[in-house]
Amino acid sequence: MRDRFSSDSESFSRVRPKGAARRGRRDAESEYDGYLAFTEFAAEYETDDQIQTSVSSTAPDGPPEGDRWSSWDQSTPTEKGPLPRPDWVVTELGAVDTELGIVKTGKEGDVFLLERAVPGTDRRSLLAVKRYRDGQHRMFHRDSGYLEGRSHKESRISRAMAKRTDFGKQAIAGQWAAAEFGALSQLWSAGVAVPYPVQIIGTEILMEFIGDMSTGAAAPRLAQLRAEDADLEDLWEQLTHNLSLFARAGYAHGDLSAYNLLVHEGRLVVIDVPQIVDVIANPRGRDFLERDVRNVGAWFISRGLAEHRVDGLARSLAFDARLS
C-alpha cells in the first residue's frame, strides 16, 4: 500500500510495511581510511547479486515488523560516523529498517528514505540512503579527472579499475562512496553544515535525513527556494561561513551549485561531496575553489546580491586556504 507524499521541494512514494585546522584534518584522515570500507567490501563481494544474497543469508528470519533488521552491526567502527554521535542515531541491535521510497535520483546514485526504529519504543529516526550506481549504470561524467591520484592500495583492484572491468567499475563506485563518507565525516567534525554520516556499507551511505520528519518531505534545494521564502542576506552569511570552514580544512567542494545546497527551516546544508578537492595537493585547487564560488554566487547575484561580494568571497577563501 502506498501513500503519496509531496512538497514544494521533493515528492516520492512511501511504501507501508506489510506487517505494521590541518592537524585536525590529518588526525581525521589517520582515524578514518576512506578506502578501508571498500577494501573489505571488495574482498568478499564481486557482484550485486552476491551482495543481495549475502544480506539475505545473514538474516534468514525477518523482524516482526519493518523490512529487515537494522544494518548497524554490519559496519565496522571505521565505517560508522564520527564521535560524539548525535542522540537521534539509533544504534540498538533490536532496531528494524523500513524503506519508505525514493527521495531523488542523481547522476552518480539514487537517494532513498529509510526509517530505523526500535519496535515498541519511541526510538525512531529517518535516514537518507545514498546508493551509488556501478560504473555500468552511473552517469558521473568526470570520473577520470576526479579519480586522479585515488589508486587503490591493492594492485589487483587498481588494475581492474584502470581497465574498467565489471569488477573495476564496481570498485570505482566503492571509491566514490568511501570518498563521500570520509569527506562527510571530516567536514562534520570540522563544523561544516553537512548531513551527519551514520554508516557506510559497500557502495551505500546512510546519513542524516534533512527534511520534515513527520511527513518525510525532503528539504528544498537552494535552487528551488521561492523568492518570498529566501532570506538572502542570512543564506549568504551561512554560505560564506561554511565555505570558509571548507577552505580552512584545505578543501573545495568541487561541484558546488544551488542544486547541492539544501535549506531546511532557514538552515543551509551542503550535500553531495564525493568529488571534494584538496586545494593544496591539486594543481587546479584554486580554480575549483573559484568555480564553486562563481557557480553558487550566480544564484545570489540573480536575486540582488552585489557582484563584488561574490568576487570578495573568492579572494577570502583563497586566503583561508593559504593559497594567497
Short mmCIF file of C-alpha atoms in Angstrom, two decimals:
data_model
loop_
_atom_site.label_atom_id
_atom_site.label_comp_id
_atom_site.label_asym_id
_atom_site.label_seq_id
_atom_site.Cartn_x
_atom_site.Cartn_y
_atom_site.Cartn_z
CA MET A 1 0.00 0.00 0.00
CA ARG A 2 1.39 3.37 -0.95
CA ASP A 3 0.86 6.87 0.36
CA ARG A 4 1.86 9.72 -1.92
CA PHE A 5 3.83 12.49 -0.21
CA SER A 6 4.67 15.75 -1.90
CA SER A 7 6.05 19.17 -1.13
CA ASP A 8 7.38 22.19 -2.96
CA SER A 9 10.79 20.58 -2.88
CA GLU A 10 10.51 16.83 -3.43
CA SER A 11 7.92 14.10 -3.81
CA PHE A 12 8.13 10.34 -3.50
CA SER A 13 6.09 7.20 -2.90
CA ARG A 14 6.03 5.92 0.63
CA VAL A 15 5.69 2.15 0.99
CA ARG A 16 3.98 0.92 4.12
CA PRO A 17 5.45 -2.25 5.62
CA LYS A 18 3.19 -5.24 5.29
CA GLY A 19 3.38 -6.18 8.93
CA ALA A 20 2.71 -2.97 10.69
CA ALA A 21 42.63 23.14 11.38
CA ARG A 22 45.09 20.95 9.14
CA ARG A 23 46.25 18.94 12.13
CA GLY A 24 42.63 18.18 12.59
CA ARG A 25 42.40 17.04 9.01
CA ARG A 26 45.42 14.78 9.31
CA ASP A 27 44.11 13.32 12.55
CA ALA A 28 40.75 12.63 10.95
CA GLU A 29 42.38 11.00 7.96
CA SER A 30 44.51 8.77 10.17
CA GLU A 31 41.43 7.69 12.09
CA TYR A 32 39.34 7.05 9.00
CA ASP A 33 40.86 5.36 5.98
CA GLY A 34 38.31 6.11 3.31
CA TYR A 35 39.33 3.16 1.25
CA LEU A 36 39.18 0.60 4.04
CA ALA A 37 35.44 0.38 3.65
CA PHE A 38 35.69 -0.78 0.06
CA THR A 39 38.74 -2.99 0.59
CA GLU A 40 36.81 -5.20 2.95
CA PHE A 41 33.73 -4.98 0.76
CA ALA A 42 35.60 -5.88 -2.45
CA ALA A 43 37.42 -8.82 -0.92
CA GLU A 44 34.16 -10.52 -0.13
CA TYR A 45 31.78 -9.44 -2.88
CA GLU A 46 32.23 -9.06 -6.61
CA THR A 47 28.69 -8.68 -7.98
CA ASP A 48 25.47 -7.03 -6.93
CA ASP A 49 23.78 -10.44 -6.92
CA GLN A 50 26.26 -11.72 -4.35
CA ILE A 51 25.66 -8.67 -2.20
CA GLN A 52 21.92 -9.30 -2.15
CA THR A 53 22.43 -12.99 -1.47
CA SER A 54 24.76 -12.31 1.43
CA VAL A 55 22.49 -9.71 3.02
CA SER A 56 19.59 -12.12 2.80
CA SER A 57 21.59 -15.03 4.21
CA THR A 58 22.76 -13.05 7.25
CA ALA A 59 19.16 -12.54 8.38
CA PRO A 60 17.04 -15.52 7.25
CA ASP A 61 14.39 -14.67 9.83
CA GLY A 62 12.98 -11.22 9.28
CA PRO A 63 11.78 -8.92 12.06
CA PRO A 64 8.14 -8.97 13.15
CA GLU A 65 7.71 -5.55 11.56
CA GLY A 66 9.66 -3.48 9.05
CA ASP A 67 11.61 -4.76 6.06
CA ARG A 68 14.76 -6.08 7.75
CA TRP A 69 16.83 -5.89 10.89
CA SER A 70 18.98 -2.78 11.25
CA SER A 71 22.27 -2.97 9.35
CA TRP A 72 24.13 -1.04 12.08
CA ASP A 73 26.17 -4.06 13.16
CA GLN A 74 27.25 -4.77 9.57
CA SER A 75 29.59 -1.76 9.58
CA THR A 76 32.97 -1.74 11.33
CA PRO A 77 33.90 1.11 13.70
CA THR A 78 35.74 2.93 10.88
CA GLU A 79 32.63 2.59 8.72
CA LYS A 80 30.48 4.48 11.22
CA GLY A 81 30.11 8.21 11.77
CA PRO A 82 32.43 10.31 13.94
CA LEU A 83 32.08 10.64 17.70
CA PRO A 84 30.29 12.03 19.55
CA ARG A 85 27.24 10.74 17.70
CA PRO A 86 24.02 12.75 17.78
CA ASP A 87 21.41 11.41 20.19
CA TRP A 88 19.00 10.61 17.36
CA VAL A 89 21.29 7.94 15.84
CA VAL A 90 19.62 4.58 16.53
CA THR A 91 22.31 2.01 17.36
CA GLU A 92 20.22 -0.63 19.16
CA LEU A 93 20.67 -4.10 17.67
CA GLY A 94 16.94 -4.74 18.01
CA ALA A 95 16.09 -1.91 15.62
CA VAL A 96 14.47 -2.56 12.25
CA ASP A 97 14.82 -0.75 8.93
CA THR A 98 11.83 0.11 6.74
CA GLU A 99 12.24 1.60 3.27
CA LEU A 100 9.75 4.40 2.62
CA GLY A 101 10.50 5.24 -1.01
CA ILE A 102 12.85 7.18 -3.23
CA VAL A 103 13.69 10.81 -2.48
CA LYS A 104 15.65 11.73 -5.60
CA THR A 105 17.75 10.37 -8.42
CA GLY A 106 21.18 11.77 -9.14
CA LYS A 107 23.98 11.49 -11.64
CA GLU A 108 26.05 9.11 -9.52
CA GLY A 109 23.41 7.40 -7.40
CA ASP A 110 19.89 7.47 -6.02
CA VAL A 111 18.74 8.58 -2.56
CA PHE A 112 16.10 6.63 -0.65
CA LEU A 113 14.24 7.35 2.57
CA LEU A 114 14.60 4.80 5.35
CA GLU A 115 13.10 4.62 8.83
CA ARG A 116 15.21 2.98 11.54
CA ALA A 117 13.22 2.29 14.69
CA VAL A 118 13.15 0.13 17.79
CA PRO A 119 9.77 -1.70 17.90
CA GLY A 120 7.63 -0.89 20.90
CA THR A 121 9.52 2.31 21.74
CA ASP A 122 9.68 5.90 20.54
CA ARG A 123 13.27 5.44 19.30
CA ARG A 124 13.00 6.33 15.63
CA SER A 125 14.93 8.24 13.02
CA LEU A 126 14.66 8.90 9.31
CA LEU A 127 17.79 8.35 7.22
CA ALA A 128 18.73 9.29 3.68
CA VAL A 129 20.32 6.29 1.99
CA LYS A 130 22.54 7.09 -1.00
CA ARG A 131 23.20 4.08 -3.23
CA TYR A 132 25.92 4.54 -5.79
CA ARG A 133 25.43 3.00 -9.18
CA ASP A 134 28.22 0.86 -10.53
CA GLY A 135 30.28 2.11 -13.46
CA GLN A 136 27.96 0.37 -15.92
CA HIS A 137 24.92 2.42 -14.95
CA ARG A 138 26.03 5.62 -13.25
CA MET A 139 26.11 8.96 -15.04
CA PHE A 140 29.06 10.66 -13.34
CA HIS A 141 30.80 12.12 -16.37
CA ARG A 142 34.13 13.21 -14.86
CA ASP A 143 35.49 10.01 -13.34
CA SER A 144 38.94 10.28 -14.87
CA GLY A 145 39.63 13.79 -13.56
CA TYR A 146 38.37 13.29 -10.04
CA LEU A 147 39.83 9.78 -9.66
CA GLU A 148 43.34 11.03 -10.41
CA GLY A 149 45.55 10.06 -7.50
CA ARG A 150 42.95 7.73 -5.98
CA SER A 151 44.73 4.48 -6.80
CA HIS A 152 43.78 1.58 -4.58
CA LYS A 153 46.36 0.08 -2.23
CA GLU A 154 45.60 -3.39 -3.60
CA SER A 155 47.19 -3.76 -7.04
CA ARG A 156 44.54 -6.23 -8.23
CA ILE A 157 41.80 -3.69 -7.63
CA SER A 158 43.86 -0.84 -9.13
CA ARG A 159 44.38 -2.86 -12.33
CA ALA A 160 40.69 -3.66 -12.54
CA MET A 161 39.81 -0.01 -12.12
CA ALA A 162 42.31 1.07 -14.78
CA LYS A 163 40.94 -1.48 -17.25
CA ARG A 164 37.32 -0.63 -16.37
CA THR A 165 36.38 -4.28 -15.99
CA ASP A 166 32.97 -5.00 -14.46
CA PHE A 167 34.66 -5.56 -11.11
CA GLY A 168 36.78 -2.45 -11.63
CA LYS A 169 33.68 -0.36 -12.28
CA GLN A 170 32.15 -1.63 -9.07
CA ALA A 171 35.41 -0.76 -7.30
CA ILE A 172 35.21 2.78 -8.67
CA ALA A 173 31.68 3.08 -7.30
CA GLY A 174 33.03 1.87 -3.96
CA GLN A 175 35.73 4.53 -4.04
CA TRP A 176 33.19 7.26 -4.69
CA ALA A 177 31.08 6.06 -1.76
CA ALA A 178 34.13 5.81 0.53
CA ALA A 179 35.34 9.24 -0.58
CA GLU A 180 31.98 10.85 0.19
CA PHE A 181 31.63 9.11 3.55
CA GLY A 182 35.17 10.15 4.54
CA ALA A 183 34.55 13.73 3.40
CA LEU A 184 31.27 13.98 5.31
CA SER A 185 32.97 12.64 8.44
CA GLN A 186 35.81 15.18 8.24
CA LEU A 187 33.56 18.10 7.36
CA TRP A 188 31.00 17.30 10.08
CA SER A 189 33.81 17.11 12.63
CA ALA A 190 35.10 20.49 11.37
CA GLY A 191 31.71 22.09 12.00
CA VAL A 192 30.51 22.33 8.39
CA ALA A 193 26.74 22.09 7.95
CA VAL A 194 26.57 18.70 6.22
CA PRO A 195 24.33 15.69 6.91
CA TYR A 196 25.74 13.52 9.70
CA PRO A 197 27.17 10.33 8.11
CA VAL A 198 25.70 7.40 10.06
CA GLN A 199 27.42 4.46 8.39
CA ILE A 200 28.68 3.03 5.10
CA ILE A 201 28.15 -0.46 3.71
CA GLY A 202 29.97 -1.07 0.44
CA THR A 203 28.50 1.38 -2.07
CA GLU A 204 25.71 2.54 0.25
CA ILE A 205 25.89 5.55 2.60
CA LEU A 206 23.32 6.06 5.35
CA MET A 207 23.18 9.66 6.54
CA GLU A 208 21.04 12.20 8.32
CA PHE A 209 17.79 12.99 6.52
CA ILE A 210 17.36 16.73 6.01
CA GLY A 211 13.65 17.49 5.88
CA ASP A 212 10.32 17.16 7.65
CA MET A 213 10.45 14.17 9.99
CA SER A 214 6.68 13.93 10.28
CA THR A 215 5.87 13.80 6.58
CA GLY A 216 9.14 12.58 5.07
CA ALA A 217 9.29 15.58 2.73
CA ALA A 218 12.89 16.43 1.85
CA ALA A 219 14.15 19.98 2.31
CA PRO A 220 14.16 22.03 -0.88
CA ARG A 221 17.35 22.75 -2.73
CA LEU A 222 18.50 26.37 -2.76
CA ALA A 223 17.67 26.48 -6.48
CA GLN A 224 14.06 25.59 -5.69
CA LEU A 225 13.58 28.15 -2.94
CA ARG A 226 10.82 30.64 -3.62
CA ALA A 227 11.85 34.30 -3.52
CA GLU A 228 9.45 35.09 -0.69
CA ASP A 229 10.94 32.29 1.42
CA ALA A 230 14.57 33.34 0.94
CA ASP A 231 16.38 35.48 3.49
CA LEU A 232 19.12 36.36 1.02
CA GLU A 233 21.48 38.00 3.47
CA ASP A 234 21.24 35.24 6.07
CA LEU A 235 21.71 32.48 3.47
CA TRP A 236 24.75 34.30 2.07
CA GLU A 237 26.28 34.59 5.53
CA GLN A 238 25.72 30.88 6.14
CA LEU A 239 27.28 30.03 2.77
CA THR A 240 30.38 32.12 3.40
CA HIS A 241 30.83 30.58 6.86
CA ASN A 242 30.59 27.01 5.55
CA LEU A 243 32.87 27.62 2.59
CA SER A 244 35.38 29.25 4.91
CA LEU A 245 35.39 26.08 7.04
CA PHE A 246 35.94 24.05 3.85
CA ALA A 247 38.87 26.27 2.85
CA ARG A 248 40.49 26.29 6.30
CA ALA A 249 40.42 22.50 6.22
CA GLY A 250 42.16 22.69 2.82
CA TYR A 251 39.19 21.71 0.66
CA ALA A 252 36.85 22.95 -2.04
CA HIS A 253 33.50 21.27 -2.67
CA GLY A 254 34.45 20.69 -6.31
CA ASP A 255 30.93 20.73 -7.76
CA LEU A 256 29.06 23.37 -5.77
CA SER A 257 25.90 24.96 -7.10
CA ALA A 258 22.44 25.98 -5.92
CA TYR A 259 21.37 22.38 -6.60
CA ASN A 260 23.50 20.74 -3.91
CA LEU A 261 22.62 23.09 -1.09
CA LEU A 262 19.51 22.33 0.95
CA VAL A 263 17.55 24.85 3.00
CA HIS A 264 15.69 23.39 5.98
CA GLU A 265 13.90 25.75 8.35
CA GLY A 266 16.29 28.53 7.33
CA ARG A 267 19.43 26.41 7.74
CA LEU A 268 21.73 25.93 4.73
CA VAL A 269 23.12 22.40 4.41
CA VAL A 270 25.84 21.30 1.97
CA ILE A 271 25.31 17.93 0.25
CA ASP A 272 26.89 15.75 -2.47
CA VAL A 273 30.61 15.85 -1.68
CA PRO A 274 32.19 12.76 -3.29
CA GLN A 275 34.37 14.91 -5.57
CA ILE A 276 35.80 17.06 -2.75
CA VAL A 277 39.11 18.64 -3.84
CA ASP A 278 42.28 19.08 -1.78
CA VAL A 279 43.11 22.62 -2.89
CA ILE A 280 46.74 22.34 -1.81
CA ALA A 281 47.60 18.99 -3.37
CA ASN A 282 45.60 19.52 -6.54
CA PRO A 283 47.39 21.83 -9.00
CA ARG A 284 43.98 23.20 -10.04
CA GLY A 285 42.83 23.63 -6.46
CA ARG A 286 42.34 27.39 -6.67
CA ASP A 287 40.38 27.01 -9.92
CA PHE A 288 38.00 24.56 -8.26
CA LEU A 289 37.53 26.90 -5.30
CA GLU A 290 36.81 29.91 -7.50
CA ARG A 291 34.46 27.91 -9.72
CA ASP A 292 32.43 26.84 -6.69
CA VAL A 293 32.01 30.47 -5.67
CA ARG A 294 31.06 31.59 -9.20
CA ASN A 295 28.51 28.83 -9.68
CA VAL A 296 26.62 29.33 -6.45
CA GLY A 297 27.22 33.09 -6.48
CA ALA A 298 25.27 33.35 -9.73
CA TRP A 299 22.10 32.34 -7.85
CA PHE A 300 22.60 35.09 -5.30
CA ILE A 301 23.50 37.73 -7.90
CA SER A 302 20.34 36.94 -9.85
CA ARG A 303 18.37 37.73 -6.69
CA GLY A 304 20.04 41.02 -5.95
CA LEU A 305 23.34 40.33 -4.22
CA ALA A 306 26.08 42.74 -5.26
CA GLU A 307 28.52 41.05 -7.63
CA HIS A 308 31.57 42.45 -5.83
CA ARG A 309 30.63 40.39 -2.76
CA VAL A 310 30.98 37.18 -4.77
CA ASP A 311 34.40 38.26 -6.01
CA GLY A 312 35.35 39.18 -2.46
CA LEU A 313 34.35 35.73 -1.19
CA ALA A 314 36.61 34.02 -3.73
CA ARG A 315 39.57 36.09 -2.55
CA SER A 316 38.72 35.49 1.10
CA LEU A 317 38.54 31.70 0.62
CA ALA A 318 41.88 31.65 -1.17
CA PHE A 319 43.34 33.39 1.87
CA ASP A 320 41.64 30.95 4.27
CA ALA A 321 43.09 28.04 2.26
CA ARG A 322 46.56 29.64 2.36
CA LEU A 323 46.63 29.95 -1.41
CA SER A 324 47.47 33.67 -1.31
#
